């Protein structure tokens, strides 16, 4: 069966510090991978998606970046966090055209 | 730009009562509509994937209908229970097989 892992579960970081969130998927090959953010009181916003190793599509211009160094690994990064980066970050996977399965999420607070 | 709207934004329902809420979307170039249930401190979980006009899906006390010609889907919950409290998200699949998410309806069941 497939599983998706995200870490850390919670993170408190000062403004201007770097960020690295990791997501890994097990039990499937060549999945589509997604990074979402839910800001307070808002819906899910797609940040990045990837259809293969090294292929990243950005949906929203911002100070975040994503990388996919391996087939089942998706990393969300920032060089310098902003207050507005606070939120709940979700990683998800899918096989093309089918429903998405979400990880447990990371609660990021930028102070 | 596709826009998916959900209403109401939040809903308080007495335990035992039935309720419903709406997801609206552009009716042209329809591919699929997804419903997800997102409990606090958990990951969103898929409820239904609906593809055909007139589709009706059911899972226990929860059911959903789809009208692609007029661009809406209803989610119904019969005999609400405290464990139904969650945010219910709908998402429209676009031509690139990505999901465009609504902001969700937050359902609170009052005992």
PDB file of C-alpha atoms in Angstrom:
ATOM      1  CA  UNK A   1       0.000   0.000   0.000  1.00  0.00           C
ATOM      2  CA  UNK A   2       1.073   3.563  -0.573  1.00  0.00           C
ATOM      3  CA  UNK A   3       2.071   5.920   2.202  1.00  0.00           C
ATOM      4  CA  UNK A   4       3.181   9.520   2.243  1.00  0.00           C
ATOM      5  CA  UNK A   5       5.393  11.077   4.879  1.00  0.00           C
ATOM      6  CA  UNK A   6       6.024  14.692   5.714  1.00  0.00           C
ATOM      7  CA  UNK A   7       8.330  16.228   8.268  1.00  0.00           C
ATOM      8  CA  UNK A   8       8.576  18.036  10.469  1.00  0.00           C
ATOM      9  CA  UNK A   9       5.015  18.131  11.798  1.00  0.00           C
ATOM     10  CA  UNK A  10       5.439  21.587  13.304  1.00  0.00           C
ATOM     11  CA  UNK A  11       8.065  24.241  12.845  1.00  0.00           C
ATOM     12  CA  UNK A  12       8.634  27.672  14.332  1.00  0.00           C
ATOM     13  CA  UNK A  13      11.165  29.779  12.468  1.00  0.00           C
ATOM     14  CA  UNK A  14      12.299  33.412  12.680  1.00  0.00           C
ATOM     15  CA  UNK A  15      11.803  35.786   9.767  1.00  0.00           C
ATOM     16  CA  UNK A  16      14.714  35.611   7.369  1.00  0.00           C
ATOM     17  CA  UNK A  17      15.701  32.056   8.238  1.00  0.00           C
ATOM     18  CA  UNK A  18      15.840  29.255   5.648  1.00  0.00           C
ATOM     19  CA  UNK A  19      13.258  26.514   5.271  1.00  0.00           C
ATOM     20  CA  UNK A  20      13.322  22.912   4.146  1.00  0.00           C
ATOM     21  CA  UNK A  21      10.256  20.679   4.271  1.00  0.00           C
ATOM     22  CA  UNK A  22      10.495  17.141   3.022  1.00  0.00           C
ATOM     23  CA  UNK A  23       7.919  14.793   1.592  1.00  0.00           C
ATOM     24  CA  UNK A  24       8.427  11.180   0.588  1.00  0.00           C
ATOM     25  CA  UNK A  25       6.063   8.665  -0.927  1.00  0.00           C
ATOM     26  CA  UNK A  26       6.296   4.892  -0.648  1.00  0.00           C
ATOM     27  CA  UNK A  27       4.598   2.125  -2.568  1.00  0.00           C
ATOM     28  CA  UNK A  28       4.194   3.786  -5.941  1.00  0.00           C
ATOM     29  CA  UNK A  29       6.337   4.828  -8.873  1.00  0.00           C
ATOM     30  CA  UNK A  30       6.446   8.040 -10.891  1.00  0.00           C
ATOM     31  CA  UNK A  31       3.694   9.793  -8.969  1.00  0.00           C
ATOM     32  CA  UNK A  32       2.650  13.375  -9.547  1.00  0.00           C
ATOM     33  CA  UNK A  33       3.685  15.319  -6.439  1.00  0.00           C
ATOM     34  CA  UNK A  34       2.192  18.511  -5.071  1.00  0.00           C
ATOM     35  CA  UNK A  35       2.898  21.138  -2.444  1.00  0.00           C
ATOM     36  CA  UNK A  36      -0.089  23.043  -1.089  1.00  0.00           C
ATOM     37  CA  UNK A  37      -0.433  25.750   1.522  1.00  0.00           C
ATOM     38  CA  UNK A  38      -3.433  26.682   3.569  1.00  0.00           C
ATOM     39  CA  UNK A  39      -3.110  30.153   5.026  1.00  0.00           C
ATOM     40  CA  UNK A  40      -5.283  31.036   8.008  1.00  0.00           C
ATOM     41  CA  UNK A  41      -8.989  31.140   7.057  1.00  0.00           C
ATOM     42  CA  UNK A  42      -8.363  30.265   3.427  1.00  0.00           C
ATOM     43  CA  UNK A  43      -8.581  27.236   1.143  1.00  0.00           C
ATOM     44  CA  UNK A  44      -5.836  25.136  -0.329  1.00  0.00           C
ATOM     45  CA  UNK A  45      -3.434  26.983  -2.576  1.00  0.00           C
ATOM     46  CA  UNK A  46      -1.319  24.929  -4.978  1.00  0.00           C
ATOM     47  CA  UNK A  47       2.296  26.047  -4.739  1.00  0.00           C
ATOM     48  CA  UNK A  48       4.202  23.550  -6.880  1.00  0.00           C
ATOM     49  CA  UNK A  49       3.617  20.316  -8.695  1.00  0.00           C
ATOM     50  CA  UNK A  50       5.921  17.834 -10.328  1.00  0.00           C
ATOM     51  CA  UNK A  51       5.264  15.133 -12.906  1.00  0.00           C
ATOM     52  CA  UNK A  52       8.768  13.670 -12.756  1.00  0.00           C
ATOM     53  CA  UNK A  53      12.307  13.935 -11.381  1.00  0.00           C
ATOM     54  CA  UNK A  54      13.661  17.427 -11.843  1.00  0.00           C
ATOM     55  CA  UNK A  55      10.390  18.718 -13.309  1.00  0.00           C
ATOM     56  CA  UNK A  56       8.803  21.453 -11.218  1.00  0.00           C
ATOM     57  CA  UNK A  57       5.891  23.724 -12.120  1.00  0.00           C
ATOM     58  CA  UNK A  58       5.277  26.786 -10.009  1.00  0.00           C
ATOM     59  CA  UNK A  59       1.762  28.075  -9.606  1.00  0.00           C
ATOM     60  CA  UNK A  60       2.373  31.136  -7.477  1.00  0.00           C
ATOM     61  CA  UNK A  61       5.381  33.490  -7.652  1.00  0.00           C
ATOM     62  CA  UNK A  62       6.895  33.799  -4.189  1.00  0.00           C
ATOM     63  CA  UNK A  63      10.046  33.260  -2.218  1.00  0.00           C
ATOM     64  CA  UNK A  64       9.533  29.503  -2.053  1.00  0.00           C
ATOM     65  CA  UNK A  65      11.067  26.878  -4.310  1.00  0.00           C
ATOM     66  CA  UNK A  66      10.652  23.148  -4.769  1.00  0.00           C
ATOM     67  CA  UNK A  67      12.878  20.338  -5.905  1.00  0.00           C
ATOM     68  CA  UNK A  68      12.415  16.688  -6.766  1.00  0.00           C
ATOM     69  CA  UNK A  69      15.810  15.015  -6.493  1.00  0.00           C
ATOM     70  CA  UNK A  70      14.354  11.504  -6.537  1.00  0.00           C
ATOM     71  CA  UNK A  71      11.216   9.942  -7.948  1.00  0.00           C
ATOM     72  CA  UNK A  72       9.409   9.826  -4.619  1.00  0.00           C
ATOM     73  CA  UNK A  73      10.957  12.777  -2.821  1.00  0.00           C
ATOM     74  CA  UNK A  74       9.660  16.332  -2.967  1.00  0.00           C
ATOM     75  CA  UNK A  75      11.268  19.199  -1.065  1.00  0.00           C
ATOM     76  CA  UNK A  76       9.923  22.665  -0.358  1.00  0.00           C
ATOM     77  CA  UNK A  77      12.529  25.319   0.429  1.00  0.00           C
ATOM     78  CA  UNK A  78      13.046  28.961   1.111  1.00  0.00           C
ATOM     79  CA  UNK A  79      16.234  30.960   1.524  1.00  0.00           C
ATOM     80  CA  UNK A  80      14.578  33.635   3.666  1.00  0.00           C
ATOM     81  CA  UNK A  81      11.198  33.168   5.291  1.00  0.00           C
ATOM     82  CA  UNK A  82       8.621  35.953   5.449  1.00  0.00           C
ATOM     83  CA  UNK A  83       5.882  36.390   8.020  1.00  0.00           C
ATOM     84  CA  UNK A  84       3.371  35.680   5.260  1.00  0.00           C
ATOM     85  CA  UNK A  85       4.866  32.199   4.780  1.00  0.00           C
ATOM     86  CA  UNK A  86       3.153  31.021   7.953  1.00  0.00           C
ATOM     87  CA  UNK A  87       0.545  28.392   7.294  1.00  0.00           C
ATOM     88  CA  UNK A  88      -0.184  24.727   6.984  1.00  0.00           C
ATOM     89  CA  UNK A  89       1.779  22.976   4.244  1.00  0.00           C
ATOM     90  CA  UNK A  90       0.516  19.796   2.680  1.00  0.00           C
ATOM     91  CA  UNK A  91       2.248  17.431   0.315  1.00  0.00           C
ATOM     92  CA  UNK A  92       0.139  15.193  -1.904  1.00  0.00           C
ATOM     93  CA  UNK A  93       0.631  12.561  -4.536  1.00  0.00           C
ATOM     94  CA  UNK A  94      -1.488  11.170  -7.316  1.00  0.00           C
ATOM     95  CA  UNK A  95      -1.293   9.008 -10.357  1.00  0.00           C
ATOM     96  CA  UNK A  96      -2.214  11.023 -13.432  1.00  0.00           C
ATOM     97  CA  UNK A  97      -5.904  11.777 -13.624  1.00  0.00           C
ATOM     98  CA  UNK A  98      -6.833  10.142 -10.315  1.00  0.00           C
ATOM     99  CA  UNK A  99      -7.530  11.510  -6.837  1.00  0.00           C
ATOM    100  CA  UNK A 100      -4.837  13.039  -4.675  1.00  0.00           C
ATOM    101  CA  UNK A 101      -3.615  11.586  -1.391  1.00  0.00           C
ATOM    102  CA  UNK A 102      -2.320  13.921   1.241  1.00  0.00           C
ATOM    103  CA  UNK A 103       0.442  13.740   3.812  1.00  0.00           C
ATOM    104  CA  UNK A 104      -0.018  14.708   7.463  1.00  0.00           C
ATOM    105  CA  UNK A 105       1.068  18.298   6.880  1.00  0.00           C
ATOM    106  CA  UNK A 106       3.504  20.727   8.473  1.00  0.00           C
ATOM    107  CA  UNK A 107       2.352  23.660  10.596  1.00  0.00           C
ATOM    108  CA  UNK A 108       4.839  26.482   9.960  1.00  0.00           C
ATOM    109  CA  UNK A 109       4.874  29.572  12.139  1.00  0.00           C
ATOM    110  CA  UNK A 110       7.185  32.393  11.158  1.00  0.00           C
ATOM    111  CA  UNK A 111       7.846  34.883  13.953  1.00  0.00           C
TER     112      UNK A 111
ATOM    113  CA  UNK B   1      -8.738  31.269 -14.643  1.00  0.00           C
ATOM    114  CA  UNK B   2     -11.077  28.655 -13.207  1.00  0.00           C
ATOM    115  CA  UNK B   3     -12.861  29.633 -10.036  1.00  0.00           C
ATOM    116  CA  UNK B   4     -14.438  27.143  -7.653  1.00  0.00           C
ATOM    117  CA  UNK B   5     -16.757  28.575  -5.032  1.00  0.00           C
ATOM    118  CA  UNK B   6     -18.216  26.892  -1.997  1.00  0.00           C
ATOM    119  CA  UNK B   7     -21.075  28.083   0.138  1.00  0.00           C
ATOM    120  CA  UNK B   8     -21.693  28.637   2.884  1.00  0.00           C
ATOM    121  CA  UNK B   9     -18.243  29.334   4.289  1.00  0.00           C
ATOM    122  CA  UNK B  10     -19.280  27.816   7.618  1.00  0.00           C
ATOM    123  CA  UNK B  11     -22.295  26.046   8.951  1.00  0.00           C
ATOM    124  CA  UNK B  12     -23.528  25.138  12.440  1.00  0.00           C
ATOM    125  CA  UNK B  13     -25.929  22.203  12.502  1.00  0.00           C
ATOM    126  CA  UNK B  14     -27.680  20.545  15.398  1.00  0.00           C
ATOM    127  CA  UNK B  15     -26.810  16.894  15.933  1.00  0.00           C
ATOM    128  CA  UNK B  16     -29.353  14.727  14.187  1.00  0.00           C
ATOM    129  CA  UNK B  17     -30.329  17.331  11.605  1.00  0.00           C
ATOM    130  CA  UNK B  18     -29.588  16.900   7.925  1.00  0.00           C
ATOM    131  CA  UNK B  19     -27.686  19.506   5.966  1.00  0.00           C
ATOM    132  CA  UNK B  20     -26.270  20.301   2.577  1.00  0.00           C
ATOM    133  CA  UNK B  21     -23.846  22.715   0.967  1.00  0.00           C
ATOM    134  CA  UNK B  22     -22.814  23.765  -2.491  1.00  0.00           C
ATOM    135  CA  UNK B  23     -19.833  23.766  -4.787  1.00  0.00           C
ATOM    136  CA  UNK B  24     -20.092  25.958  -7.913  1.00  0.00           C
ATOM    137  CA  UNK B  25     -17.768  25.840 -10.891  1.00  0.00           C
ATOM    138  CA  UNK B  26     -17.596  26.857 -14.564  1.00  0.00           C
ATOM    139  CA  UNK B  27     -19.775  24.525 -16.609  1.00  0.00           C
ATOM    140  CA  UNK B  28     -17.587  24.540 -19.724  1.00  0.00           C
ATOM    141  CA  UNK B  29     -14.821  21.943 -20.325  1.00  0.00           C
ATOM    142  CA  UNK B  30     -15.737  19.834 -17.335  1.00  0.00           C
ATOM    143  CA  UNK B  31     -13.468  16.907 -16.478  1.00  0.00           C
ATOM    144  CA  UNK B  32     -14.228  15.839 -12.917  1.00  0.00           C
ATOM    145  CA  UNK B  33     -15.215  17.118  -9.498  1.00  0.00           C
ATOM    146  CA  UNK B  34     -13.718  15.854  -6.269  1.00  0.00           C
ATOM    147  CA  UNK B  35     -15.078  16.133  -2.745  1.00  0.00           C
ATOM    148  CA  UNK B  36     -12.730  15.882   0.222  1.00  0.00           C
ATOM    149  CA  UNK B  37     -13.282  15.852   3.946  1.00  0.00           C
ATOM    150  CA  UNK B  38     -10.692  17.577   6.116  1.00  0.00           C
ATOM    151  CA  UNK B  39     -10.817  17.043   9.853  1.00  0.00           C
ATOM    152  CA  UNK B  40      -8.808  19.273  12.150  1.00  0.00           C
ATOM    153  CA  UNK B  41      -5.266  17.980  12.701  1.00  0.00           C
ATOM    154  CA  UNK B  42      -5.652  15.376   9.957  1.00  0.00           C
ATOM    155  CA  UNK B  43      -5.032  15.226   6.209  1.00  0.00           C
ATOM    156  CA  UNK B  44      -7.790  15.787   3.652  1.00  0.00           C
ATOM    157  CA  UNK B  45      -9.422  12.513   2.685  1.00  0.00           C
ATOM    158  CA  UNK B  46     -11.184  11.856  -0.588  1.00  0.00           C
ATOM    159  CA  UNK B  47     -14.939  11.320  -0.401  1.00  0.00           C
ATOM    160  CA  UNK B  48     -16.106  11.240  -4.005  1.00  0.00           C
ATOM    161  CA  UNK B  49     -14.923  11.687  -7.554  1.00  0.00           C
ATOM    162  CA  UNK B  50     -17.736  12.662  -9.892  1.00  0.00           C
ATOM    163  CA  UNK B  51     -17.447  12.775 -13.649  1.00  0.00           C
ATOM    164  CA  UNK B  52     -20.866  12.532 -15.309  1.00  0.00           C
ATOM    165  CA  UNK B  53     -23.751  14.959 -15.315  1.00  0.00           C
ATOM    166  CA  UNK B  54     -26.429  13.588 -13.017  1.00  0.00           C
ATOM    167  CA  UNK B  55     -23.932  11.498 -11.040  1.00  0.00           C
ATOM    168  CA  UNK B  56     -25.029  10.685  -7.524  1.00  0.00           C
ATOM    169  CA  UNK B  57     -22.568   9.109  -5.109  1.00  0.00           C
ATOM    170  CA  UNK B  58     -23.181   7.873  -1.587  1.00  0.00           C
ATOM    171  CA  UNK B  59     -20.993   6.819   1.315  1.00  0.00           C
ATOM    172  CA  UNK B  60     -22.929   6.042   4.472  1.00  0.00           C
ATOM    173  CA  UNK B  61     -24.876   9.149   5.487  1.00  0.00           C
ATOM    174  CA  UNK B  62     -23.023  11.375   3.026  1.00  0.00           C
ATOM    175  CA  UNK B  63     -24.076  11.757  -0.584  1.00  0.00           C
ATOM    176  CA  UNK B  64     -23.289  14.092  -3.452  1.00  0.00           C
ATOM    177  CA  UNK B  65     -24.929  15.096  -6.702  1.00  0.00           C
ATOM    178  CA  UNK B  66     -23.466  16.691  -9.803  1.00  0.00           C
ATOM    179  CA  UNK B  67     -24.935  19.028 -12.406  1.00  0.00           C
ATOM    180  CA  UNK B  68     -22.278  19.807 -15.000  1.00  0.00           C
ATOM    181  CA  UNK B  69     -24.644  21.750 -17.276  1.00  0.00           C
ATOM    182  CA  UNK B  70     -25.334  24.394 -14.657  1.00  0.00           C
ATOM    183  CA  UNK B  71     -22.010  24.011 -12.839  1.00  0.00           C
ATOM    184  CA  UNK B  72     -22.784  22.877  -9.310  1.00  0.00           C
ATOM    185  CA  UNK B  73     -22.510  19.965  -6.948  1.00  0.00           C
ATOM    186  CA  UNK B  74     -24.322  19.442  -3.656  1.00  0.00           C
ATOM    187  CA  UNK B  75     -23.013  17.505  -0.690  1.00  0.00           C
ATOM    188  CA  UNK B  76     -25.667  16.152   1.677  1.00  0.00           C
ATOM    189  CA  UNK B  77     -25.244  14.801   5.170  1.00  0.00           C
ATOM    190  CA  UNK B  78     -28.183  12.964   6.665  1.00  0.00           C
ATOM    191  CA  UNK B  79     -28.625  12.840  10.426  1.00  0.00           C
ATOM    192  CA  UNK B  80     -25.471  14.805  11.315  1.00  0.00           C
ATOM    193  CA  UNK B  81     -23.204  13.383  14.006  1.00  0.00           C
ATOM    194  CA  UNK B  82     -20.393  15.108  15.940  1.00  0.00           C
ATOM    195  CA  UNK B  83     -17.816  13.143  13.965  1.00  0.00           C
ATOM    196  CA  UNK B  84     -19.074  14.853  10.783  1.00  0.00           C
ATOM    197  CA  UNK B  85     -17.534  18.104  11.986  1.00  0.00           C
ATOM    198  CA  UNK B  86     -14.865  18.970   9.428  1.00  0.00           C
ATOM    199  CA  UNK B  87     -14.127  21.221   6.497  1.00  0.00           C
ATOM    200  CA  UNK B  88     -15.552  19.873   3.260  1.00  0.00           C
ATOM    201  CA  UNK B  89     -13.567  20.799   0.172  1.00  0.00           C
ATOM    202  CA  UNK B  90     -14.495  20.468  -3.439  1.00  0.00           C
ATOM    203  CA  UNK B  91     -11.968  20.586  -6.258  1.00  0.00           C
ATOM    204  CA  UNK B  92     -12.397  20.807 -10.008  1.00  0.00           C
ATOM    205  CA  UNK B  93     -10.041  18.920 -12.261  1.00  0.00           C
ATOM    206  CA  UNK B  94      -8.793  21.171 -15.067  1.00  0.00           C
ATOM    207  CA  UNK B  95      -7.469  20.396 -18.544  1.00  0.00           C
ATOM    208  CA  UNK B  96      -3.965  19.853 -17.115  1.00  0.00           C
ATOM    209  CA  UNK B  97      -5.301  17.276 -14.649  1.00  0.00           C
ATOM    210  CA  UNK B  98      -4.628  19.629 -11.746  1.00  0.00           C
ATOM    211  CA  UNK B  99      -7.167  20.294  -9.020  1.00  0.00           C
ATOM    212  CA  UNK B 100      -8.605  23.774  -8.543  1.00  0.00           C
ATOM    213  CA  UNK B 101      -9.774  23.950  -4.949  1.00  0.00           C
ATOM    214  CA  UNK B 102     -12.668  25.742  -3.342  1.00  0.00           C
ATOM    215  CA  UNK B 103     -12.133  27.454   0.008  1.00  0.00           C
ATOM    216  CA  UNK B 104     -14.231  24.841   1.790  1.00  0.00           C
ATOM    217  CA  UNK B 105     -17.322  24.733   3.959  1.00  0.00           C
ATOM    218  CA  UNK B 106     -16.555  24.370   7.648  1.00  0.00           C
ATOM    219  CA  UNK B 107     -19.228  22.225   9.261  1.00  0.00           C
ATOM    220  CA  UNK B 108     -19.692  22.267  13.021  1.00  0.00           C
ATOM    221  CA  UNK B 109     -22.129  19.820  14.571  1.00  0.00           C
ATOM    222  CA  UNK B 110     -23.607  20.991  17.860  1.00  0.00           C
ATOM    223  CA  UNK B 111     -24.442  18.189  20.323  1.00  0.00           C
TER     224      UNK B 111
END
